[in-house]
C-alpha positions in Angstrom: 14.2 -2.7 13.3 15.0 -4.6 16.5 11.7 -3.7 18.1 9.3 -4.8 15.2 11.5 -7.3 13.4 12.9 -7.6 9.9 9.8 -9.3 8.4 7.6 -6.4 9.6 9.9 -3.8 8.1 9.9 -5.5 4.7 6.1 -5.7 4.8 5.8 -2.0 5.8 8.2 -1.0 3.0 6.4 -3.0 0.5 3.0 -1.7 1.5 4.4 1.9 1.5 5.7 1.4 -2.1 2.4 0.0 -3.3 0.4 2.8 -1.7 2.7 5.5 -3.1 2.7 4.0 -6.6 -1.2 3.9 -6.6 -1.2 7.6 -5.5 1.3 8.5 -8.2 -0.8 6.8 -10.9 -4.0 8.3 -9.5 -2.6 11.8 -9.5 -0.5 11.6 -12.6 2.7 12.7 -10.8 6.2 12.2 -12.4 4.6 12.1 -15.9 2.7 8.9 -15.2 -0.5 8.3 -17.0 -3.5 8.8 -14.8 -5.6 5.8 -13.9 -8.6 5.5 -11.6 -8.2 3.4 -8.6 -10.6 0.6 -9.0 -12.5 -1.3 -6.4 -10.0 -4.1 -6.6 -7.0 -1.8 -6.0 -8.6 -0.3 -3.0 -9.5 -3.8 -1.7 -5.9 -5.0 -2.3 -4.4 -2.1 -0.5 -6.8 -2.3 2.3 -6.1 -6.0 2.8 -2.3 -5.4 2.7 -2.7 -2.7 5.4 -4.9 -4.9 7.4 -2.4 -7.7 7.2 0.4 -5.4 8.5 -1.8 -4.3 11.3 -2.8 -7.9 12.3 0.9 -8.9 12.3 2.0 -5.9 14.3 -0.7 -6.3 17.0 -0.6 -10.1 17.5 
C-alpha cells in the first residue's frame, strides 16, 4: 500500500469486487440467478478499469 496509496487500493478493491460479482452473476456461481452482461455493465466495468489505470499511470 505505501507504493500506490490508500485511495488506489480502495479503488482496486472496489473494481475487483464489481468485476467478480458480474462474473458470478454471468456464470450463475454460488446459486446466483444467471444474468446476461449488458452493454451498460460492460461499459461501466470498462470505465472503472480505465479510471484505475489513468490514476495509477498519471
